[in-house]
Amino acid sequence: MNHQDIPPKPASPPHTGSLPAVPRGGNGSAPAPEAVIWSHPAPEPPQRRAANRATSWKVFLVVVILAVAGSLTWLAVWLNSSSGTEKSAAAAPGVLQTTATPPAAPQPPPRNGVAPAAYAVGDCFKDFDPEALASTVVACDTGHSAQLVATYSYPAAAAYPGADPLKAKALEACQAATLGPAANQFHLNYQRSFPSSTSWDSGDRRVDCYVTADTGNVITASVLP
C-alpha cells in the first residue's frame, strides 16, 4: 500500500459514544480497550486535493501552449518557404530576344490571321496594326509596314508590373535591337507593344519592339543584320 493511503494517527481516541459500554473488571479498573480497525482511510486534506488539481491544470496549459507554439513555428516556416519560392520565381530573369529564329515548321509567307502570340523576331507584317488580334506575315523582301526586331518575355510566375514598367521594358528591348544596313534606306520609327492586365491574366508575358513605316507598305527588305 502506498504510504499516502495510511490514515494519519489520530491525536485522541476516536469518539465511542455509539459503542457499547465496556464492562469493568472486579478491581474497578477498566480493561485495555480493543484495537479499533479503521474500515476506510481518512480523507486526504482538502488543501492537498486543491494543489493536485492546480498542478493538473498547469500541466494541461503547458501542453496546450507548447502545441500552439509548435503549430505557429511550423506555419511561419511554411509561409517563409512559400514566400521565398514565390519571390524566387517572380525574380527569375526574363528572356530578351533580338535575333531572328526560324520557326520549327515554317509555313511559307504570306500567312494570314497570325495571332500576336505567334509573332517571331524577324517577322515582317503587311498593313500592320499593333492592336489587331491577327496580322498578315509576308516575306520581308516584299512590301510591308513593320518588322518585329526584339521581344522581352517575363517569367510565367511574375506579377503584372503595370503599364509604365512594361513600356520601359519594351523601350529597353528596342534599345537592345541591332539593325542592319537596310534600315538606313527607309524612314523608320520604333513602336512598342505590351500586354494589358487582362491579357497578362490570360498568360501574355511578352513585350515587343517593332520598326514601322508611317507611309504604308514601303519597306522592302529586312532591317535586321
XYZ file of C-alpha atoms in Angstrom, residues 4-222:
219
model
C -0.078 8.124 1.390
C -3.022 5.703 1.866
C -2.267 5.088 5.571
C -4.551 7.316 7.649
C -2.830 9.720 9.973
C -2.640 8.707 13.589
C -5.467 10.405 15.485
C -4.394 12.841 18.182
C -7.043 11.415 20.536
C -9.048 8.145 20.640
C -11.985 8.070 18.298
C -15.354 9.036 19.666
C -17.024 5.936 21.126
C -20.335 7.337 22.221
C -22.125 4.978 19.897
C -20.156 1.905 21.006
C -21.444 -0.430 23.779
C -20.100 0.267 27.243
C -17.041 -1.670 28.231
C -17.717 -3.733 31.407
C -15.417 -3.008 34.297
C -13.394 -5.744 35.946
C -13.586 -6.781 39.531
C -10.832 -4.463 40.569
C -12.753 -1.497 39.302
C -10.256 -0.725 36.623
C -11.228 -0.747 33.003
C -9.597 -3.393 30.813
C -7.414 -2.260 27.972
C -9.631 -1.291 25.012
C -9.634 -3.480 21.989
C -7.819 -2.209 18.941
C -10.055 -0.187 16.673
C -9.635 -1.001 12.967
C -10.467 1.830 10.521
C -12.514 0.425 7.721
C -11.847 3.442 5.425
C -8.760 5.592 5.070
C -9.058 9.109 6.313
C -9.861 11.555 3.511
C -6.947 13.479 2.084
C -6.779 17.040 3.335
C -8.702 19.423 1.079
C -5.645 21.602 0.617
C -3.671 18.742 -0.978
C -6.517 17.896 -3.400
C -6.721 21.527 -4.466
C -2.986 21.557 -5.042
C -3.243 18.412 -7.168
C -5.993 19.963 -9.303
C -3.908 23.120 -9.759
C -0.913 21.026 -10.830
C -3.051 19.156 -13.383
C -4.292 22.411 -14.899
C -0.741 23.732 -15.074
C 0.422 20.628 -16.926
C -2.561 20.895 -19.309
C -1.860 24.569 -20.010
C 1.827 23.873 -20.645
C 0.910 21.131 -23.136
C -1.543 23.444 -24.910
C 0.988 26.298 -25.044
C 3.676 24.009 -26.441
C 1.273 22.651 -29.065
C 0.231 26.157 -30.130
C 3.838 27.337 -30.226
C 4.807 24.346 -32.360
C 1.946 24.998 -34.763
C 2.866 28.675 -35.096
C 6.501 27.784 -35.719
C 5.528 25.309 -38.435
C 3.191 27.879 -40.019
C 5.896 30.545 -40.032
C 8.398 28.166 -41.647
C 5.826 27.133 -44.256
C 4.900 30.727 -45.065
C 8.538 31.764 -45.309
C 9.371 28.857 -47.587
C 6.311 29.513 -49.762
C 7.045 33.234 -49.887
C 10.672 32.538 -50.737
C 9.632 30.198 -53.537
C 7.217 32.744 -54.972
C 9.761 35.542 -54.719
C 12.399 33.402 -56.429
C 10.013 32.545 -59.242
C 8.905 36.162 -59.653
C 12.503 37.421 -59.520
C 13.694 34.996 -62.199
C 15.235 36.825 -65.180
C 13.190 37.310 -68.318
C 14.328 36.429 -71.829
C 15.435 39.075 -74.315
C 15.295 38.035 -77.986
C 16.885 40.206 -80.692
C 17.890 37.594 -83.267
C 15.566 36.130 -85.866
C 14.879 32.463 -85.239
C 13.124 30.442 -87.930
C 10.074 28.533 -86.658
C 10.397 24.773 -86.249
C 7.912 24.116 -89.066
C 7.885 27.293 -91.167
C 4.933 27.963 -93.405
C 5.840 30.000 -96.460
C 4.510 33.562 -96.383
C 2.146 35.151 -96.775
C 0.447 33.825 -93.683
C -2.898 35.381 -92.891
C -4.559 35.563 -89.484
C -1.398 35.138 -87.392
C -2.105 35.826 -83.697
C 0.266 38.122 -81.754
C 1.391 35.231 -79.522
C 2.771 33.529 -82.661
C 4.808 36.512 -83.836
C 8.540 35.788 -84.016
C 11.515 38.116 -84.117
C 12.248 38.834 -87.769
C 8.624 38.584 -88.978
C 7.502 41.284 -91.417
C 3.875 42.464 -91.490
C 1.694 43.954 -94.179
C -0.720 46.718 -93.155
C 0.418 46.303 -89.593
C -1.827 47.323 -86.687
C -0.257 46.633 -83.255
C -3.697 46.451 -81.623
C -5.126 43.936 -84.111
C -5.970 40.423 -82.944
C -4.274 38.980 -86.032
C -1.888 40.138 -88.762
C -0.581 39.090 -92.160
C 3.031 37.922 -92.198
C 4.776 38.438 -95.545
C 8.232 37.854 -96.942
C 10.493 40.683 -95.885
C 11.633 41.328 -99.470
C 8.060 42.285 -100.351
C 6.280 45.458 -99.326
C 5.484 45.624 -95.594
C 4.956 48.299 -92.979
C 6.533 46.750 -89.867
C 9.042 44.192 -88.653
C 9.395 42.686 -85.199
C 13.010 43.279 -84.129
C 13.077 42.461 -80.384
C 10.995 40.863 -77.644
C 11.291 40.523 -73.877
C 9.404 37.710 -72.120
C 8.679 37.884 -68.386
C 8.675 34.737 -66.230
C 5.339 32.927 -66.053
C 5.130 33.487 -62.267
C 5.760 37.237 -62.453
C 3.040 39.568 -61.192
C 1.613 42.201 -63.523
C 4.095 45.107 -63.222
C 1.824 47.838 -64.598
C 1.720 49.731 -67.880
C 4.618 52.123 -67.239
C 7.170 49.439 -66.308
C 6.061 47.430 -69.330
C 6.573 50.431 -71.593
C 10.034 50.960 -70.102
C 10.924 47.312 -70.637
C 9.766 47.486 -74.274
C 11.949 50.559 -74.753
C 14.921 48.619 -73.361
C 14.192 45.879 -75.883
C 14.186 48.458 -78.700
C 17.497 49.885 -77.485
C 18.982 46.387 -77.411
C 17.987 45.630 -81.008
C 20.715 45.804 -83.620
C 19.636 46.965 -87.094
C 21.356 46.170 -90.351
C 22.325 48.495 -93.220
C 18.904 48.162 -94.860
C 17.401 50.225 -92.050
C 19.135 53.306 -93.485
C 17.168 53.008 -96.705
C 13.814 53.793 -95.110
C 12.289 56.342 -92.792
C 11.504 54.191 -89.759
C 10.165 54.581 -86.248
C 10.165 52.323 -83.230
C 6.819 51.121 -81.961
C 6.262 49.271 -78.713
C 3.595 46.759 -77.801
C 2.946 45.279 -74.357
C 0.241 43.206 -72.609
C -2.743 44.701 -70.811
C -3.693 43.454 -67.358
C -6.393 41.318 -68.989
C -4.064 39.667 -71.483
C -1.479 39.241 -68.710
C -4.019 37.261 -66.713
C -4.502 35.111 -69.812
C -0.792 34.272 -69.885
C 0.655 37.024 -72.114
C 4.111 37.866 -70.718
C 5.834 39.437 -73.730
C 6.642 43.000 -74.740
C 7.508 43.653 -78.405
C 9.561 46.212 -80.295
C 8.828 46.886 -83.986
C 10.294 49.141 -86.597
C 7.498 50.697 -88.628
C 6.959 52.949 -91.616
C 4.404 55.745 -91.446
C 3.605 55.740 -95.145
C 2.314 52.204 -95.725
C 3.964 49.074 -97.058
C 7.128 50.758 -98.293
C 9.755 48.615 -96.563
C 11.134 46.014 -98.974
C 13.959 44.420 -97.010
C 14.656 43.035 -93.570
